[in-house]
Amino acid sequence: MKNIILIGMPGAGKSTIGVLLAKSMLMDFVDTDLLIQKKCSLSLCEIIKERGTEEFLKIENAVICSWDFANCVVATGGSAVYGEQAMEKLKKDGVAVYLRLPPEEIEKRINNIHTRGIAMEEGTTIAELYSQRAPLYEKYADKTVDCSSMTPEQCVDKIIEMLK
């Protein structure tokens, strides 16, 4: 089985759905945000604050490129799609599933944008970030699941159905 790569905006449910999907598919689960935090010994928020968004994106790309994923469900950070090399590596041995959610729903799910560790320039709104990233999610997606009005379990069922 190829790896299953979950892409999408922060708050779309990549980590939550990823764990459930990995259990259902008898696969390992990897969250690239956690790999980055472990590598840097800092939270995502601290990395962005101390090193800046651009440097964070370089770190994210490098960490993903350095990891060997096998039989995994991989929850990427929402900004992973900015790393062309990382996405090429992930897609080489995996199928990318875009968990699509409208910006209004994302805003409802993200309580504090400043402590979440989202790679975005100060003053950027979720709607603006969405308009920047949505074309990249579409570009890299092999499959797309509209997660609006679905529970995480329903999203997992939909992904499994799509991958058959």
JSON list of C-alpha atoms in Angstrom, two decimals:
[
{"chain": "A", "resi": 1, "resn": "MET", "atom": "CA", "xyz": [0.00, 0.00, 0.00]},
{"chain": "A", "resi": 2, "resn": "LYS", "atom": "CA", "xyz": [1.25, 3.45, -0.87]},
{"chain": "A", "resi": 3, "resn": "ASN", "atom": "CA", "xyz": [1.52, 6.06, 1.84]},
{"chain": "A", "resi": 4, "resn": "ILE", "atom": "CA", "xyz": [-1.54, 8.25, 2.30]},
{"chain": "A", "resi": 5, "resn": "ILE", "atom": "CA", "xyz": [-0.56, 11.92, 2.45]},
{"chain": "A", "resi": 6, "resn": "LEU", "atom": "CA", "xyz": [-3.09, 14.29, 3.99]},
{"chain": "A", "resi": 7, "resn": "ILE", "atom": "CA", "xyz": [-2.86, 17.91, 2.84]},
{"chain": "A", "resi": 8, "resn": "GLY", "atom": "CA", "xyz": [-5.05, 20.89, 3.60]},
{"chain": "A", "resi": 9, "resn": "MET", "atom": "CA", "xyz": [-5.47, 24.01, 5.67]},
{"chain": "A", "resi": 10, "resn": "PRO", "atom": "CA", "xyz": [-4.74, 24.19, 9.39]},
{"chain": "A", "resi": 11, "resn": "GLY", "atom": "CA", "xyz": [-7.87, 23.07, 11.18]},
{"chain": "A", "resi": 12, "resn": "ALA", "atom": "CA", "xyz": [-9.03, 20.81, 8.33]},
{"chain": "A", "resi": 13, "resn": "GLY", "atom": "CA", "xyz": [-8.52, 17.74, 10.53]},
{"chain": "A", "resi": 14, "resn": "LYS", "atom": "CA", "xyz": [-5.38, 16.20, 9.03]},
{"chain": "A", "resi": 15, "resn": "SER", "atom": "CA", "xyz": [-4.00, 14.96, 12.37]},
{"chain": "A", "resi": 16, "resn": "THR", "atom": "CA", "xyz": [-7.34, 13.80, 13.79]},
{"chain": "A", "resi": 17, "resn": "ILE", "atom": "CA", "xyz": [-8.42, 12.08, 10.58]},
{"chain": "A", "resi": 18, "resn": "GLY", "atom": "CA", "xyz": [-4.89, 10.75, 10.06]},
{"chain": "A", "resi": 19, "resn": "VAL", "atom": "CA", "xyz": [-4.82, 8.83, 13.33]},
{"chain": "A", "resi": 20, "resn": "LEU", "atom": "CA", "xyz": [-8.25, 7.30, 12.67]},
{"chain": "A", "resi": 21, "resn": "LEU", "atom": "CA", "xyz": [-7.33, 6.46, 9.07]},
{"chain": "A", "resi": 22, "resn": "ALA", "atom": "CA", "xyz": [-4.04, 4.84, 10.12]},
{"chain": "A", "resi": 23, "resn": "LYS", "atom": "CA", "xyz": [-5.89, 2.65, 12.63]},
{"chain": "A", "resi": 24, "resn": "SER", "atom": "CA", "xyz": [-8.47, 1.65, 10.03]},
{"chain": "A", "resi": 25, "resn": "MET", "atom": "CA", "xyz": [-5.86, 0.89, 7.36]},
{"chain": "A", "resi": 26, "resn": "LEU", "atom": "CA", "xyz": [-3.38, -0.85, 9.73]},
{"chain": "A", "resi": 27, "resn": "MET", "atom": "CA", "xyz": [-0.75, 1.74, 8.86]},
{"chain": "A", "resi": 28, "resn": "ASP", "atom": "CA", "xyz": [1.65, 3.87, 10.88]},
{"chain": "A", "resi": 29, "resn": "PHE", "atom": "CA", "xyz": [0.82, 7.52, 11.53]},
{"chain": "A", "resi": 30, "resn": "VAL", "atom": "CA", "xyz": [3.28, 10.39, 11.15]},
{"chain": "A", "resi": 31, "resn": "ASP", "atom": "CA", "xyz": [2.59, 14.07, 11.77]},
{"chain": "A", "resi": 32, "resn": "THR", "atom": "CA", "xyz": [5.22, 16.20, 10.04]},
{"chain": "A", "resi": 33, "resn": "ASP", "atom": "CA", "xyz": [4.62, 19.09, 12.46]},
{"chain": "A", "resi": 34, "resn": "LEU", "atom": "CA", "xyz": [5.76, 16.82, 15.29]},
{"chain": "A", "resi": 35, "resn": "LEU", "atom": "CA", "xyz": [8.85, 15.78, 13.30]},
{"chain": "A", "resi": 36, "resn": "ILE", "atom": "CA", "xyz": [9.76, 19.47, 12.88]},
{"chain": "A", "resi": 37, "resn": "GLN", "atom": "CA", "xyz": [9.25, 20.21, 16.57]},
{"chain": "A", "resi": 38, "resn": "LYS", "atom": "CA", "xyz": [11.41, 17.22, 17.53]},
{"chain": "A", "resi": 39, "resn": "LYS", "atom": "CA", "xyz": [14.17, 18.22, 15.10]},
{"chain": "A", "resi": 40, "resn": "CYS", "atom": "CA", "xyz": [14.27, 21.83, 16.36]},
{"chain": "A", "resi": 41, "resn": "SER", "atom": "CA", "xyz": [13.37, 21.18, 20.02]},
{"chain": "A", "resi": 42, "resn": "LEU", "atom": "CA", "xyz": [10.95, 24.08, 19.74]},
{"chain": "A", "resi": 43, "resn": "SER", "atom": "CA", "xyz": [7.21, 24.43, 19.14]},
{"chain": "A", "resi": 44, "resn": "LEU", "atom": "CA", "xyz": [6.11, 25.48, 15.66]},
{"chain": "A", "resi": 45, "resn": "CYS", "atom": "CA", "xyz": [5.12, 28.83, 17.12]},
{"chain": "A", "resi": 46, "resn": "GLU", "atom": "CA", "xyz": [8.59, 29.35, 18.61]},
{"chain": "A", "resi": 47, "resn": "ILE", "atom": "CA", "xyz": [10.32, 28.37, 15.37]},
{"chain": "A", "resi": 48, "resn": "ILE", "atom": "CA", "xyz": [8.25, 30.86, 13.37]},
{"chain": "A", "resi": 49, "resn": "LYS", "atom": "CA", "xyz": [8.70, 33.58, 15.98]},
{"chain": "A", "resi": 50, "resn": "GLU", "atom": "CA", "xyz": [12.47, 33.09, 16.37]},
{"chain": "A", "resi": 51, "resn": "ARG", "atom": "CA", "xyz": [13.46, 32.22, 12.81]},
{"chain": "A", "resi": 52, "resn": "GLY", "atom": "CA", "xyz": [10.68, 33.68, 10.66]},
{"chain": "A", "resi": 53, "resn": "THR", "atom": "CA", "xyz": [8.18, 32.15, 8.26]},
{"chain": "A", "resi": 54, "resn": "GLU", "atom": "CA", "xyz": [10.61, 31.77, 5.37]},
{"chain": "A", "resi": 55, "resn": "GLU", "atom": "CA", "xyz": [13.13, 29.86, 7.47]},
{"chain": "A", "resi": 56, "resn": "PHE", "atom": "CA", "xyz": [10.34, 27.72, 8.93]},
{"chain": "A", "resi": 57, "resn": "LEU", "atom": "CA", "xyz": [9.28, 26.72, 5.41]},
{"chain": "A", "resi": 58, "resn": "LYS", "atom": "CA", "xyz": [12.88, 25.73, 4.59]},
{"chain": "A", "resi": 59, "resn": "ILE", "atom": "CA", "xyz": [13.05, 23.62, 7.76]},
{"chain": "A", "resi": 60, "resn": "GLU", "atom": "CA", "xyz": [9.71, 21.99, 6.97]},
{"chain": "A", "resi": 61, "resn": "ASN", "atom": "CA", "xyz": [10.83, 21.12, 3.43]},
{"chain": "A", "resi": 62, "resn": "ALA", "atom": "CA", "xyz": [14.17, 19.72, 4.68]},
{"chain": "A", "resi": 63, "resn": "VAL", "atom": "CA", "xyz": [12.61, 17.64, 7.47]},
{"chain": "A", "resi": 64, "resn": "ILE", "atom": "CA", "xyz": [10.06, 16.06, 5.12]},
{"chain": "A", "resi": 65, "resn": "CYS", "atom": "CA", "xyz": [12.75, 15.37, 2.49]},
{"chain": "A", "resi": 66, "resn": "SER", "atom": "CA", "xyz": [14.99, 13.70, 5.09]},
{"chain": "A", "resi": 67, "resn": "TRP", "atom": "CA", "xyz": [12.34, 11.28, 6.38]},
{"chain": "A", "resi": 68, "resn": "ASP", "atom": "CA", "xyz": [11.65, 7.82, 4.97]},
{"chain": "A", "resi": 69, "resn": "PHE", "atom": "CA", "xyz": [7.93, 7.19, 5.05]},
{"chain": "A", "resi": 70, "resn": "ALA", "atom": "CA", "xyz": [6.78, 3.60, 4.57]},
{"chain": "A", "resi": 71, "resn": "ASN", "atom": "CA", "xyz": [3.25, 2.24, 5.04]},
{"chain": "A", "resi": 72, "resn": "CYS", "atom": "CA", "xyz": [2.25, 5.53, 6.66]},
{"chain": "A", "resi": 73, "resn": "VAL", "atom": "CA", "xyz": [-0.60, 7.93, 6.86]},
{"chain": "A", "resi": 74, "resn": "VAL", "atom": "CA", "xyz": [1.21, 11.26, 6.85]},
{"chain": "A", "resi": 75, "resn": "ALA", "atom": "CA", "xyz": [-0.48, 14.39, 8.22]},
{"chain": "A", "resi": 76, "resn": "THR", "atom": "CA", "xyz": [1.44, 17.30, 6.74]},
{"chain": "A", "resi": 77, "resn": "GLY", "atom": "CA", "xyz": [1.52, 20.81, 8.08]},
{"chain": "A", "resi": 78, "resn": "GLY", "atom": "CA", "xyz": [-0.76, 23.13, 6.14]},
{"chain": "A", "resi": 79, "resn": "SER", "atom": "CA", "xyz": [2.28, 24.85, 4.66]},
{"chain": "A", "resi": 80, "resn": "ALA", "atom": "CA", "xyz": [4.00, 21.68, 3.38]},
{"chain": "A", "resi": 81, "resn": "VAL", "atom": "CA", "xyz": [2.64, 22.41, -0.11]},
{"chain": "A", "resi": 82, "resn": "TYR", "atom": "CA", "xyz": [5.05, 25.36, -0.36]},
{"chain": "A", "resi": 83, "resn": "GLY", "atom": "CA", "xyz": [7.93, 22.86, -0.41]},
{"chain": "A", "resi": 84, "resn": "GLU", "atom": "CA", "xyz": [8.15, 21.54, -3.95]},
{"chain": "A", "resi": 85, "resn": "GLN", "atom": "CA", "xyz": [10.85, 18.97, -3.12]},
{"chain": "A", "resi": 86, "resn": "ALA", "atom": "CA", "xyz": [8.91, 17.77, -0.07]},
{"chain": "A", "resi": 87, "resn": "MET", "atom": "CA", "xyz": [5.72, 17.32, -2.06]},
{"chain": "A", "resi": 88, "resn": "GLU", "atom": "CA", "xyz": [7.53, 15.50, -4.86]},
{"chain": "A", "resi": 89, "resn": "LYS", "atom": "CA", "xyz": [9.07, 13.14, -2.30]},
{"chain": "A", "resi": 90, "resn": "LEU", "atom": "CA", "xyz": [5.75, 12.52, -0.56]},
{"chain": "A", "resi": 91, "resn": "LYS", "atom": "CA", "xyz": [3.87, 11.90, -3.82]},
{"chain": "A", "resi": 92, "resn": "LYS", "atom": "CA", "xyz": [6.59, 9.58, -5.18]},
{"chain": "A", "resi": 93, "resn": "ASP", "atom": "CA", "xyz": [5.51, 6.85, -2.76]},
{"chain": "A", "resi": 94, "resn": "GLY", "atom": "CA", "xyz": [2.09, 8.09, -1.77]},
{"chain": "A", "resi": 95, "resn": "VAL", "atom": "CA", "xyz": [-1.32, 9.32, -2.74]},
{"chain": "A", "resi": 96, "resn": "ALA", "atom": "CA", "xyz": [-2.12, 12.89, -1.69]},
{"chain": "A", "resi": 97, "resn": "VAL", "atom": "CA", "xyz": [-5.60, 13.46, -0.26]},
{"chain": "A", "resi": 98, "resn": "TYR", "atom": "CA", "xyz": [-6.72, 17.08, 0.06]},
{"chain": "A", "resi": 99, "resn": "LEU", "atom": "CA", "xyz": [-9.05, 17.61, 3.02]},
{"chain": "A", "resi": 100, "resn": "ARG", "atom": "CA", "xyz": [-10.98, 20.59, 1.71]},
{"chain": "A", "resi": 101, "resn": "LEU", "atom": "CA", "xyz": [-12.84, 22.87, 4.09]},
{"chain": "A", "resi": 102, "resn": "PRO", "atom": "CA", "xyz": [-14.09, 26.40, 3.38]},
{"chain": "A", "resi": 103, "resn": "PRO", "atom": "CA", "xyz": [-12.30, 29.31, 5.12]},
{"chain": "A", "resi": 104, "resn": "GLU", "atom": "CA", "xyz": [-15.37, 30.11, 7.24]},
{"chain": "A", "resi": 105, "resn": "GLU", "atom": "CA", "xyz": [-15.30, 26.61, 8.73]},
{"chain": "A", "resi": 106, "resn": "ILE", "atom": "CA", "xyz": [-11.54, 26.81, 9.32]},
{"chain": "A", "resi": 107, "resn": "GLU", "atom": "CA", "xyz": [-11.99, 30.09, 11.21]},
{"chain": "A", "resi": 108, "resn": "LYS", "atom": "CA", "xyz": [-14.55, 28.39, 13.48]},
{"chain": "A", "resi": 109, "resn": "ARG", "atom": "CA", "xyz": [-12.16, 25.52, 14.21]},
{"chain": "A", "resi": 110, "resn": "ILE", "atom": "CA", "xyz": [-8.99, 27.51, 14.91]},
{"chain": "A", "resi": 111, "resn": "ASN", "atom": "CA", "xyz": [-9.30, 29.14, 18.31]},
{"chain": "A", "resi": 112, "resn": "ASN", "atom": "CA", "xyz": [-6.07, 31.09, 18.55]},
{"chain": "A", "resi": 113, "resn": "ILE", "atom": "CA", "xyz": [-4.28, 31.61, 15.29]},
{"chain": "A", "resi": 114, "resn": "HIS", "atom": "CA", "xyz": [-1.24, 33.10, 17.04]},
{"chain": "A", "resi": 115, "resn": "THR", "atom": "CA", "xyz": [-0.44, 30.11, 19.26]},
{"chain": "A", "resi": 116, "resn": "ARG", "atom": "CA", "xyz": [-1.24, 27.49, 16.63]},
{"chain": "A", "resi": 117, "resn": "GLY", "atom": "CA", "xyz": [2.07, 27.79, 14.79]},
{"chain": "A", "resi": 118, "resn": "ILE", "atom": "CA", "xyz": [0.71, 28.62, 11.36]},
{"chain": "A", "resi": 119, "resn": "ALA", "atom": "CA", "xyz": [3.25, 29.66, 8.74]},
{"chain": "A", "resi": 120, "resn": "MET", "atom": "CA", "xyz": [1.78, 32.97, 7.61]},
{"chain": "A", "resi": 121, "resn": "GLU", "atom": "CA", "xyz": [2.86, 36.56, 7.56]},
{"chain": "A", "resi": 122, "resn": "GLU", "atom": "CA", "xyz": [1.54, 38.80, 10.31]},
{"chain": "A", "resi": 123, "resn": "GLY", "atom": "CA", "xyz": [-1.72, 40.51, 9.41]},
{"chain": "A", "resi": 124, "resn": "THR", "atom": "CA", "xyz": [-2.77, 37.77, 6.97]},
{"chain": "A", "resi": 125, "resn": "THR", "atom": "CA", "xyz": [-6.32, 36.52, 7.42]},
{"chain": "A", "resi": 126, "resn": "ILE", "atom": "CA", "xyz": [-7.45, 32.90, 7.13]},
{"chain": "A", "resi": 127, "resn": "ALA", "atom": "CA", "xyz": [-9.36, 33.82, 3.96]},
{"chain": "A", "resi": 128, "resn": "GLU", "atom": "CA", "xyz": [-6.20, 35.31, 2.43]},
{"chain": "A", "resi": 129, "resn": "LEU", "atom": "CA", "xyz": [-4.13, 32.31, 3.46]},
{"chain": "A", "resi": 130, "resn": "TYR", "atom": "CA", "xyz": [-6.75, 30.01, 1.97]},
{"chain": "A", "resi": 131, "resn": "SER", "atom": "CA", "xyz": [-6.67, 31.85, -1.34]},
{"chain": "A", "resi": 132, "resn": "GLN", "atom": "CA", "xyz": [-2.85, 31.53, -1.41]},
{"chain": "A", "resi": 133, "resn": "ARG", "atom": "CA", "xyz": [-2.78, 27.85, -0.55]},
{"chain": "A", "resi": 134, "resn": "ALA", "atom": "CA", "xyz": [-5.91, 26.38, -2.20]},
{"chain": "A", "resi": 135, "resn": "PRO", "atom": "CA", "xyz": [-4.33, 26.33, -5.70]},
{"chain": "A", "resi": 136, "resn": "LEU", "atom": "CA", "xyz": [-1.34, 24.42, -4.28]},
{"chain": "A", "resi": 137, "resn": "TYR", "atom": "CA", "xyz": [-3.56, 21.89, -2.52]},
{"chain": "A", "resi": 138, "resn": "GLU", "atom": "CA", "xyz": [-5.46, 21.39, -5.80]},
{"chain": "A", "resi": 139, "resn": "LYS", "atom": "CA", "xyz": [-2.18, 21.05, -7.71]},
{"chain": "A", "resi": 140, "resn": "TYR", "atom": "CA", "xyz": [-0.80, 18.30, -5.49]},
{"chain": "A", "resi": 141, "resn": "ALA", "atom": "CA", "xyz": [-4.04, 16.45, -4.68]},
{"chain": "A", "resi": 142, "resn": "ASP", "atom": "CA", "xyz": [-4.62, 13.03, -6.19]},
{"chain": "A", "resi": 143, "resn": "LYS", "atom": "CA", "xyz": [-7.97, 12.87, -4.40]},
{"chain": "A", "resi": 144, "resn": "THR", "atom": "CA", "xyz": [-10.08, 15.55, -2.73]},
{"chain": "A", "resi": 145, "resn": "VAL", "atom": "CA", "xyz": [-12.53, 15.09, 0.14]},
{"chain": "A", "resi": 146, "resn": "ASP", "atom": "CA", "xyz": [-14.93, 17.91, 0.96]},
{"chain": "A", "resi": 147, "resn": "CYS", "atom": "CA", "xyz": [-14.95, 17.68, 4.76]},
{"chain": "A", "resi": 148, "resn": "SER", "atom": "CA", "xyz": [-17.75, 20.20, 5.24]},
{"chain": "A", "resi": 149, "resn": "SER", "atom": "CA", "xyz": [-20.51, 18.83, 7.46]},
{"chain": "A", "resi": 150, "resn": "MET", "atom": "CA", "xyz": [-18.71, 15.50, 7.93]},
{"chain": "A", "resi": 151, "resn": "THR", "atom": "CA", "xyz": [-17.40, 13.99, 11.13]},
{"chain": "A", "resi": 152, "resn": "PRO", "atom": "CA", "xyz": [-13.79, 12.76, 11.20]},
{"chain": "A", "resi": 153, "resn": "GLU", "atom": "CA", "xyz": [-15.11, 9.18, 11.02]},
{"chain": "A", "resi": 154, "resn": "GLN", "atom": "CA", "xyz": [-17.18, 10.01, 7.92]},
{"chain": "A", "resi": 155, "resn": "CYS", "atom": "CA", "xyz": [-14.09, 11.57, 6.31]},
{"chain": "A", "resi": 156, "resn": "VAL", "atom": "CA", "xyz": [-12.11, 8.41, 7.03]},
{"chain": "A", "resi": 157, "resn": "ASP", "atom": "CA", "xyz": [-14.84, 6.26, 5.45]},
{"chain": "A", "resi": 158, "resn": "LYS", "atom": "CA", "xyz": [-14.88, 8.54, 2.39]},
{"chain": "A", "resi": 159, "resn": "ILE", "atom": "CA", "xyz": [-11.08, 8.36, 2.00]},
{"chain": "A", "resi": 160, "resn": "ILE", "atom": "CA", "xyz": [-11.08, 4.57, 2.28]},
{"chain": "A", "resi": 161, "resn": "GLU", "atom": "CA", "xyz": [-13.88, 4.37, -0.29]},
{"chain": "A", "resi": 162, "resn": "MET", "atom": "CA", "xyz": [-12.00, 6.69, -2.67]},
{"chain": "A", "resi": 163, "resn": "LEU", "atom": "CA", "xyz": [-8.77, 4.68, -2.39]},
{"chain": "A", "resi": 164, "resn": "LYS", "atom": "CA", "xyz": [-10.39, 1.33, -3.26]}
]
